[in-house]
Every structure is written in C-alpha cells, then in structure tokens.
PDB file of C-alpha atoms in Angstrom:
ATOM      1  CA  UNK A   5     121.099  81.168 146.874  1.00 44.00           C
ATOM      2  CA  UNK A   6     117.807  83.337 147.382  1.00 38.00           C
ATOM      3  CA  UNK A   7     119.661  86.319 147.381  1.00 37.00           C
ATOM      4  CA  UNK A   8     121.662  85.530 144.191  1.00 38.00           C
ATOM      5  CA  UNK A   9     118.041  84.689 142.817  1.00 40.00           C
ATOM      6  CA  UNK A  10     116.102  87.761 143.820  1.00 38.00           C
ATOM      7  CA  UNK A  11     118.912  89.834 142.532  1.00 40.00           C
ATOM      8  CA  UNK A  12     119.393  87.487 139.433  1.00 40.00           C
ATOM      9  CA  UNK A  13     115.352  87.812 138.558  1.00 41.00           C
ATOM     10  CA  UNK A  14     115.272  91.834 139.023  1.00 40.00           C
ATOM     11  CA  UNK A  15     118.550  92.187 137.195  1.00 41.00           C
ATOM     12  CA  UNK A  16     116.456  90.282 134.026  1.00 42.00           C
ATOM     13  CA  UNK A  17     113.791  92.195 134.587  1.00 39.00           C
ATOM     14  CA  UNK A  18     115.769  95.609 134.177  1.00 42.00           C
ATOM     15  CA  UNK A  19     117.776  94.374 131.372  1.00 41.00           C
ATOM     16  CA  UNK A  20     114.714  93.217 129.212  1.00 42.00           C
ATOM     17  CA  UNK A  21     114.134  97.075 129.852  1.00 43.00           C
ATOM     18  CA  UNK A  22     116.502  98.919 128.052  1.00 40.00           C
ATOM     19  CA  UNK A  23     116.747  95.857 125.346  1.00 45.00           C
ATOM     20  CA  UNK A  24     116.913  96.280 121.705  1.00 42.00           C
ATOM     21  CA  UNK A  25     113.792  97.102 119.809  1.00 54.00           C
ATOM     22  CA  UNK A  26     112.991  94.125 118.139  1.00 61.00           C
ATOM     23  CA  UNK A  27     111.095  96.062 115.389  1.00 81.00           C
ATOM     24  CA  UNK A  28     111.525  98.893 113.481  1.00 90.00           C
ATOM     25  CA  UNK A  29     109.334 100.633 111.194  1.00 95.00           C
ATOM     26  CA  UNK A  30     108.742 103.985 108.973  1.00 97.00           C
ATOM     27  CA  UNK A  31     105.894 104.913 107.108  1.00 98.00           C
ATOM     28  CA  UNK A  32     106.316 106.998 104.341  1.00 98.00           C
ATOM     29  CA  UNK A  33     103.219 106.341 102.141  1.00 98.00           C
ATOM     30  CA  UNK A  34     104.853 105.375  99.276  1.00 96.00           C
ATOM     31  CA  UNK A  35     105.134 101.982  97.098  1.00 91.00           C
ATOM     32  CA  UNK A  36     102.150  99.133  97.348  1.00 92.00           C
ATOM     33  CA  UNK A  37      99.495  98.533  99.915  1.00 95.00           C
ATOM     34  CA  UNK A  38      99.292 102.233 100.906  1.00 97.00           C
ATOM     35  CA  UNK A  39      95.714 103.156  99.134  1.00 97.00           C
ATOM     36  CA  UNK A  40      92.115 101.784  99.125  1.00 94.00           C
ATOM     37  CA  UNK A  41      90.935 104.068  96.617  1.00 75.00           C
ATOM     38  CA  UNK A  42      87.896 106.353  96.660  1.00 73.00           C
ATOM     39  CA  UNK A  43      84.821 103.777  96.437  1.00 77.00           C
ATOM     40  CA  UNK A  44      85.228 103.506 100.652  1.00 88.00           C
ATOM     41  CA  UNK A  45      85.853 106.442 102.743  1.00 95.00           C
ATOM     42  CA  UNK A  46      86.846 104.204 106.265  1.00 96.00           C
ATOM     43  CA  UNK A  47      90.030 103.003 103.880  1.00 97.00           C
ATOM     44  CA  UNK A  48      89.150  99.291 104.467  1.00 95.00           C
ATOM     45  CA  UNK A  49      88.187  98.619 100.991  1.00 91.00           C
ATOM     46  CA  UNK A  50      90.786  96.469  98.236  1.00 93.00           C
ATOM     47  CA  UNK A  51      93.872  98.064  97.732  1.00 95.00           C
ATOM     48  CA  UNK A  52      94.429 100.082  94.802  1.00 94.00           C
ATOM     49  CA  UNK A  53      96.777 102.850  93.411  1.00 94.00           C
ATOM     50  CA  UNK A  54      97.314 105.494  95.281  1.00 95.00           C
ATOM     51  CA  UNK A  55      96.164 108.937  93.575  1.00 94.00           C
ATOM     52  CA  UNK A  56      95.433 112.342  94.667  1.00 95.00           C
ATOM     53  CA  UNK A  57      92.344 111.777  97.216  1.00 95.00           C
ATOM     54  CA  UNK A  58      92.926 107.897  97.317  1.00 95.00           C
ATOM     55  CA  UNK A  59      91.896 107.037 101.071  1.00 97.00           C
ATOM     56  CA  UNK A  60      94.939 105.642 103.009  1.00 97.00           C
ATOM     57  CA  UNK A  61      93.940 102.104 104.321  1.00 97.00           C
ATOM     58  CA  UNK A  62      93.685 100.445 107.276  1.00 97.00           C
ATOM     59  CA  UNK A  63      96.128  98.173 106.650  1.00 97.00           C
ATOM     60  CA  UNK A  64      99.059  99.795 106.060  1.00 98.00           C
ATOM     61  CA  UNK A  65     101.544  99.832 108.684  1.00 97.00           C
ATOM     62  CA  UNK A  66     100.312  97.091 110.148  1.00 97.00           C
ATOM     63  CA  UNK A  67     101.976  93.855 111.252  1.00 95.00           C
ATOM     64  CA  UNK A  68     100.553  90.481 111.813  1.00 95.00           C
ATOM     65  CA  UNK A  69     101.055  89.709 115.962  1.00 94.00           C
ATOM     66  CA  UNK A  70     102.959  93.097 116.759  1.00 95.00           C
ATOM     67  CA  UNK A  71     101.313  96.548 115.029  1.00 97.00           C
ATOM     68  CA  UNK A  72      98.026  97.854 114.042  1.00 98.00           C
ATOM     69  CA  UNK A  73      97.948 101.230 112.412  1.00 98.00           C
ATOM     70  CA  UNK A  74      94.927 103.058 112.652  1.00 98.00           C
ATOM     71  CA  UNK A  75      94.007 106.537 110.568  1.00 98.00           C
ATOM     72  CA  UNK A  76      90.860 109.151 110.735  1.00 98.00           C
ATOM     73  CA  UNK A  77      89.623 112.243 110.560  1.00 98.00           C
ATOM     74  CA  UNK A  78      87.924 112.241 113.931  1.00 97.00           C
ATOM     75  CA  UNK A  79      85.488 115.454 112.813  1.00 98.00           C
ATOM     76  CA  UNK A  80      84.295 112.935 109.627  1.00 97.00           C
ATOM     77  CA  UNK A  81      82.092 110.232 110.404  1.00 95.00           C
ATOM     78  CA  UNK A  82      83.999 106.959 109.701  1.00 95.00           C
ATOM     79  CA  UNK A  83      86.807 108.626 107.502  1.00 97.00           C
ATOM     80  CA  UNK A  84      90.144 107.107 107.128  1.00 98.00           C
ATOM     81  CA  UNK A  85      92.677 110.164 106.063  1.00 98.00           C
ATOM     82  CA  UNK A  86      93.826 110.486 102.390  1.00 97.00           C
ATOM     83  CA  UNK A  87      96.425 110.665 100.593  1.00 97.00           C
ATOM     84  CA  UNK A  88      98.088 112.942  98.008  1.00 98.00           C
ATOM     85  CA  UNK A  89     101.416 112.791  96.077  1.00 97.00           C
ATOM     86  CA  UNK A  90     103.481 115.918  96.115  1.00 93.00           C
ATOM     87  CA  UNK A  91     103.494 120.095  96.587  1.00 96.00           C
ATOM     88  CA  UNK A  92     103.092 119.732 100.709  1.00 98.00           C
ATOM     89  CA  UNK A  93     106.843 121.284 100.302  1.00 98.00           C
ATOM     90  CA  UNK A  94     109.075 118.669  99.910  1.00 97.00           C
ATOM     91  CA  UNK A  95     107.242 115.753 100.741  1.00 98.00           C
ATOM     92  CA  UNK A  96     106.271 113.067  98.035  1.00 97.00           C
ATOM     93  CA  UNK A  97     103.291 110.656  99.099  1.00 97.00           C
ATOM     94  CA  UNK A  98     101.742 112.339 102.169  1.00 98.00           C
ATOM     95  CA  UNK A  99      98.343 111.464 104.079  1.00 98.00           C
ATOM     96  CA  UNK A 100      95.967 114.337 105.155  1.00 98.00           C
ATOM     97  CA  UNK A 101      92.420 114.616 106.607  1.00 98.00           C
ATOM     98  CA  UNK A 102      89.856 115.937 104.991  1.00 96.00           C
ATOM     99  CA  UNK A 103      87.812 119.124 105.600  1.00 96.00           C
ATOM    100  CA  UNK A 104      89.227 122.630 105.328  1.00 96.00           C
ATOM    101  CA  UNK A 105      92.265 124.630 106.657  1.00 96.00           C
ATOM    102  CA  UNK A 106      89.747 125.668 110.043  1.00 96.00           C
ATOM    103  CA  UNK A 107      87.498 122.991 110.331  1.00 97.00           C
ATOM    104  CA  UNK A 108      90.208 119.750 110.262  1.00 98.00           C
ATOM    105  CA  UNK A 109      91.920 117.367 112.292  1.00 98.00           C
ATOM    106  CA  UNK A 110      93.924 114.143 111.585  1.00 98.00           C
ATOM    107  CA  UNK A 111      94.738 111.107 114.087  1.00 98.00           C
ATOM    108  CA  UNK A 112      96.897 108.325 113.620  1.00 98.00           C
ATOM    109  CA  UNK A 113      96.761 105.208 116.016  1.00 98.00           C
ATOM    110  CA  UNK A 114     100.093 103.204 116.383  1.00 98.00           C
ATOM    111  CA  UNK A 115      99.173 100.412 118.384  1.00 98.00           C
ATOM    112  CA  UNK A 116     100.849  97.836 119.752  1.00 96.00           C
ATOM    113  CA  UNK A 117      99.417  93.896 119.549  1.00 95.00           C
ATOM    114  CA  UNK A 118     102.370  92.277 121.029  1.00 92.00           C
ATOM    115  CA  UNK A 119     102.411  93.714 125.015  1.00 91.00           C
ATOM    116  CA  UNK A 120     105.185  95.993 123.951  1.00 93.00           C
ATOM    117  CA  UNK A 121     105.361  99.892 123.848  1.00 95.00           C
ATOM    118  CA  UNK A 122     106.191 102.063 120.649  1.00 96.00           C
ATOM    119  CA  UNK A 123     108.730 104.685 120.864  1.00 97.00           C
ATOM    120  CA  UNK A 124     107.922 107.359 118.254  1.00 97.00           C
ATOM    121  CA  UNK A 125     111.511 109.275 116.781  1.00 97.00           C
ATOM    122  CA  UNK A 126     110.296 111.194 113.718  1.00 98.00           C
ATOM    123  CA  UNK A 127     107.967 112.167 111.320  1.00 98.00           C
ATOM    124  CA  UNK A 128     107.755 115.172 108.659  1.00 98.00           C
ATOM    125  CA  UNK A 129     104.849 117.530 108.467  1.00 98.00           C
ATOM    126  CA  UNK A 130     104.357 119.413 105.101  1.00 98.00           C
ATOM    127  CA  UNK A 131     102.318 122.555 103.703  1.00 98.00           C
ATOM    128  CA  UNK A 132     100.276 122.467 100.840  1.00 98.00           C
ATOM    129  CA  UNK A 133     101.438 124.428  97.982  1.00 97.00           C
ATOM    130  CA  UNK A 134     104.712 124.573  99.663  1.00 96.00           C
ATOM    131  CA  UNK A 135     105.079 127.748 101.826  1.00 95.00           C
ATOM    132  CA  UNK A 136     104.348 128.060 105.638  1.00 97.00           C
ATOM    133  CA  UNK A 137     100.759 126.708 107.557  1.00 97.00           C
ATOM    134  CA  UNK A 138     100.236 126.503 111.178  1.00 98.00           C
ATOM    135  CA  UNK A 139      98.441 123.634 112.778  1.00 98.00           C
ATOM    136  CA  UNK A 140      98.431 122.321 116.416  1.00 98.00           C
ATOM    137  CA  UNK A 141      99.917 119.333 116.730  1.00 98.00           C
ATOM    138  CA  UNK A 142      99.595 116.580 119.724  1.00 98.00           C
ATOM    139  CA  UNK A 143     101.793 113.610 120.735  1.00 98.00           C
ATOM    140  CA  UNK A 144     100.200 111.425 123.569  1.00 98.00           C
ATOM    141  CA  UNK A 145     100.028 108.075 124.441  1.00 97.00           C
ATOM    142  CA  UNK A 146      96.786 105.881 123.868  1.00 97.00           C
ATOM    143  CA  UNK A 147      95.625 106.395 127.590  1.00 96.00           C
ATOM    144  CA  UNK A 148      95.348 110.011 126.690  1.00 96.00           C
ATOM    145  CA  UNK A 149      98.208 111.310 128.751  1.00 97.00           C
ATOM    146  CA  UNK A 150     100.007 114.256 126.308  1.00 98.00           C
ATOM    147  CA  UNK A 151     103.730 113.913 125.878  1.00 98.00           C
ATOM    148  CA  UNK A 152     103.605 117.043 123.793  1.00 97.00           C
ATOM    149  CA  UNK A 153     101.443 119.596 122.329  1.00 98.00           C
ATOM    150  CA  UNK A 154     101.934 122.967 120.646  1.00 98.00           C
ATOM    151  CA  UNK A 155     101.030 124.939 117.923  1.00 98.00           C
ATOM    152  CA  UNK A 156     103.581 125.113 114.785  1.00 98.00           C
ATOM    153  CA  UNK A 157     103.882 127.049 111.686  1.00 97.00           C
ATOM    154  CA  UNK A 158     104.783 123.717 109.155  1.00 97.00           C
ATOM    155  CA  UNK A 159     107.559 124.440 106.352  1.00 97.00           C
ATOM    156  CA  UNK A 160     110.692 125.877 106.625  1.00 95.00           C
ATOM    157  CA  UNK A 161     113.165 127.976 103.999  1.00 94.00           C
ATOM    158  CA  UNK A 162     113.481 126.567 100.838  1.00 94.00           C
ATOM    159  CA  UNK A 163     110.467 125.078 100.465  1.00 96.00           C
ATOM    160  CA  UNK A 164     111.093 122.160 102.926  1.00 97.00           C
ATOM    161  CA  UNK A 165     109.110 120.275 105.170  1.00 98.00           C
ATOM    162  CA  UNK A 166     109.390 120.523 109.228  1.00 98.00           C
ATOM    163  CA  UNK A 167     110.543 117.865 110.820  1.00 98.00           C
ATOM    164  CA  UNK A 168     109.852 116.458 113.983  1.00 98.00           C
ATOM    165  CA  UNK A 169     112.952 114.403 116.235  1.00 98.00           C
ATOM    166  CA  UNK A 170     112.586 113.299 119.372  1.00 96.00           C
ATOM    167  CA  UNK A 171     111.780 110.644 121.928  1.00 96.00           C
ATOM    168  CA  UNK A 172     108.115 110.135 122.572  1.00 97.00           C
ATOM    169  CA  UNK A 173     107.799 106.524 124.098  1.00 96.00           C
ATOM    170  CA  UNK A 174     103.979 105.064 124.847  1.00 96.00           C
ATOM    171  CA  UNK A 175     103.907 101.906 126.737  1.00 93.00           C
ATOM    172  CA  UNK A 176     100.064 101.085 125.564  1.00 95.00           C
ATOM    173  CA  UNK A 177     100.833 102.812 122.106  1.00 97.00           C
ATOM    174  CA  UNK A 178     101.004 106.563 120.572  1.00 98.00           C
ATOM    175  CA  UNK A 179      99.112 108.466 119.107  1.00 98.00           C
ATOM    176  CA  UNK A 180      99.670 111.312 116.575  1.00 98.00           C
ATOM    177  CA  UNK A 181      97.151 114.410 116.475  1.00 98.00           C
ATOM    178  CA  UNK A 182      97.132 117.656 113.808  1.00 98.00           C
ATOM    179  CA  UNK A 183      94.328 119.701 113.626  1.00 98.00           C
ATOM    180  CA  UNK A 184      93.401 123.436 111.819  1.00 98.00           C
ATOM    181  CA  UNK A 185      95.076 122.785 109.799  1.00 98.00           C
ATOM    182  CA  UNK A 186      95.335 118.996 109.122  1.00 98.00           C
ATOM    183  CA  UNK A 187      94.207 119.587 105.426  1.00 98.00           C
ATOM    184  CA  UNK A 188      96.747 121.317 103.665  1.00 98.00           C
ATOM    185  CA  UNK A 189      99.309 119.722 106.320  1.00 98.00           C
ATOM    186  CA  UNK A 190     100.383 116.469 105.798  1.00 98.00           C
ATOM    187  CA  UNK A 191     102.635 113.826 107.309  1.00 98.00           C
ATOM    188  CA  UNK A 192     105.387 111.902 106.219  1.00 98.00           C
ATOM    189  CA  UNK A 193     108.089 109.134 107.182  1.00 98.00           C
ATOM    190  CA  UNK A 194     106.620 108.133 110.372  1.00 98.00           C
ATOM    191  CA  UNK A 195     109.488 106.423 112.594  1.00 98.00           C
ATOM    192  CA  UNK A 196     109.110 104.121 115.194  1.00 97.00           C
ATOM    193  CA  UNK A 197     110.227 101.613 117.333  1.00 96.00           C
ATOM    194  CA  UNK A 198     108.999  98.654 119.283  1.00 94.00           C
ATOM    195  CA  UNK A 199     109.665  99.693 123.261  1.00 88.00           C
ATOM    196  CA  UNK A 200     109.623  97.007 126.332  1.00 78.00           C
ATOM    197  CA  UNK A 201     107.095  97.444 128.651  1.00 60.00           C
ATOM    198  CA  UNK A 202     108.057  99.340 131.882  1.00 54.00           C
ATOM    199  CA  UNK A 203     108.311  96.883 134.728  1.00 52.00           C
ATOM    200  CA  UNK A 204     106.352  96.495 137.437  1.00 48.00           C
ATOM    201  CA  UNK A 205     106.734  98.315 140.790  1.00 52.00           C
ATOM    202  CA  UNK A 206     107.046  94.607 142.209  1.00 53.00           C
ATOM    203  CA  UNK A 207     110.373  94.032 140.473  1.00 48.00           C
ATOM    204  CA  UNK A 208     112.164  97.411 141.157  1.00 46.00           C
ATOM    205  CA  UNK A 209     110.844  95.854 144.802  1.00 54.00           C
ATOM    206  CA  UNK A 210     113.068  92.671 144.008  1.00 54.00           C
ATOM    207  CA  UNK A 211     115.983  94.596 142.590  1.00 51.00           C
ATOM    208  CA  UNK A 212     116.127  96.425 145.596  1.00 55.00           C
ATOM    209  CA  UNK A 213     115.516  93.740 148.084  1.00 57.00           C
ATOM    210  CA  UNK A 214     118.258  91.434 146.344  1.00 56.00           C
ATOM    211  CA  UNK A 215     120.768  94.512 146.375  1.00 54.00           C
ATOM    212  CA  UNK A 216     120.259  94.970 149.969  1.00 59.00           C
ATOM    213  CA  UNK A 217     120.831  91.457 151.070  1.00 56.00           C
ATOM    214  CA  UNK A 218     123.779  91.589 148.744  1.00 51.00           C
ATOM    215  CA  UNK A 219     125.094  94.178 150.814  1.00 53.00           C
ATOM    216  CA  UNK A 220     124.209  92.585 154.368  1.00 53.00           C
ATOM    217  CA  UNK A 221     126.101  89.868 153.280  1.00 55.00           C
ATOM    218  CA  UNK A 222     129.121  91.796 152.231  1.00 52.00           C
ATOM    219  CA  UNK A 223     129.514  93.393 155.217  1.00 55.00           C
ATOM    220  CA  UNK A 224     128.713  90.553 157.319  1.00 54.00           C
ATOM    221  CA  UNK A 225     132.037  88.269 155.708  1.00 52.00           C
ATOM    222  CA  UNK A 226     134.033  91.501 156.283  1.00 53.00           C
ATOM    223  CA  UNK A 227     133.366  91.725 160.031  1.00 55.00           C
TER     224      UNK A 227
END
C-alpha cells in the first residue's frame, strides 16, 4: 500500500504538470478598459478612450486572483507605454513606448498572482508607417533568465506585420522586451496561457522511488 501511494502521489504530481491551462488570454488593445488617457503618464489614471498617444493602463490585462499586466518604458521615469490606432503595417490598436527610433525601449510584465506559470505563444510586432524597422527584441522570464533574444527587421511584404509563434513558458512569469526601436514598433495580440508550476525535485524523487519498488515487487512475485 506505500508503494501504490508513493507512486499514486508522484503520478498526480506529474499529471497536474502537463494539465490544461485553465486560462487563456490575448491582448490586442482594442475595445474598453485599454486607455487612461493623457492627464497620467504611469497609465493608472480613470479609463478613457483610447486615442493616438492615450497611455495604455495598468489595468488592462489583468485578472482579479490570477494575472497582473504590467507596461513601461523603462528609459522614462514612471511611463506606462502608449497607444496608437493604425499605420504600424497592419496592425489596428497597438501599444508603443515613447522616445525616438534610437533612444527607446518597451517592457511588458505578465505576471502571474495565482502560483502558476504563463506560457507566452504569440504576439505581432508592427512598423510605423508601414514598411520595414529593426528593433531588438527579448523574451525572458521574470527572474531574468533570456529564453530568446535577437535583433529583427519588423514588417514583412505587403505591408504586414511580423509575427512571433512559439513556446516561451516562465514559471514566475514573462516578460516581453523591444528596444531601438520600440517607438515606431509596436505590439499586438499578445497570447498566453496559464502554465503549472514545474514540480519539485522531491516528487520526480517519489515518482522514481514508487516506480522502483513497483518493479522489485514485480520481479519478486515472478521468482
């Protein structure tokens, strides 16, 4: 019976691993509650209507008990990122950080409130006036360890915005980095997912002390 339950309690353990998501989310700066207008520049001021220089604010993207999105422009002092509505190719409803093309970087904060990770899929990146723009974009986790960085030139053929699939998974949260240019680059449709923590090296301990006794007993009832 204590091998069944060390084996039972890793098995859980594993499974609660590779579980569904239990929330999904994209941001796409469009609709109500993406704007805080102009009057206050760290974008935690009433909502308003987003226009072209609106601040994004802090509370969009976030969920009560599970999410808290966070945006700046980290060369500003206490500067949320703004927002504009078309012309970065494609895109419609875009946020950007403020500045100039050499002098600009943008950072957005998805953190978790809930204990789980976030698992970043996709998000758009778009020039301003359509066109092509480089910037150097970074993916890490909020510990500071880089899942990717590289340097792009953003827009593609046809006017269309570059877009960005993949797998970057942050058990502590992620967080999304542009810089020179981050202001005539924007980003768009931000897609994540809740993640499940990693487990402990004590349970893949369990798991693998259960599956041995397993065994032992196996071969013990054969002989």
């Amino acid at each position: 019976m204590k091998t069944k339950s060390i084996l039972l309690a890793g098995l859980a353990s594993l499974a609660a691993l590779v579980a569904p998501a239990s929330h999904a989310a994209m941001l796409d700066f469009e609709g109500p509650g993406v704007c805080a207008g102009s009057a206050d520049a760290t974008g935690n001021g009433a909502l308003a209507a987003c226009f072209d220089y609106a601040f994004i604010s802090q509370s969009y993207g976030d969920v009560a008990g599970m999410m808290d999105v966070q945006y700046s422009a980290p060369r500003l002092t206490d500067t949320s990122m703004r927002w504009w509505g078309g012309s970065y190719n494609n895109l419609y409803g875009v946020a950007w950080a403020d500045s100039s093309d050499g002098n600009s970087k943008a950072r957005i904060d998805l953190k978790p409130l809930n204990g789980q990770g976030v698992m970043l899929t996709h998000f758009d990146l778009g020039s301003y006036p359509g066109g092509t723009r480089g910037t150097t974009l970074t993916i890490s986790d909020l510990s500071g360890n880089v899942l990717m960085t590289n340097h792009y030139n953003v827009g593609e053929a046809g006017n269309v915005a570059t877009a960005f699939n993949g797998i970057w998974i942050g058990y502590n949260g992620i967080r999304i980095e542009w810089e020179d240019s981050a202001y005539n680059v924007g980003i768009d449709n931000i897609t994540y997912e809740m993640a499940t923590a990693v487990p402990e090296p004590e349970t893949y301990a369990m798991l693998a002390a259960g599956l041995s006794l397993l065994a032992l007993r196996a071969r013990r009832r054969k002989a």
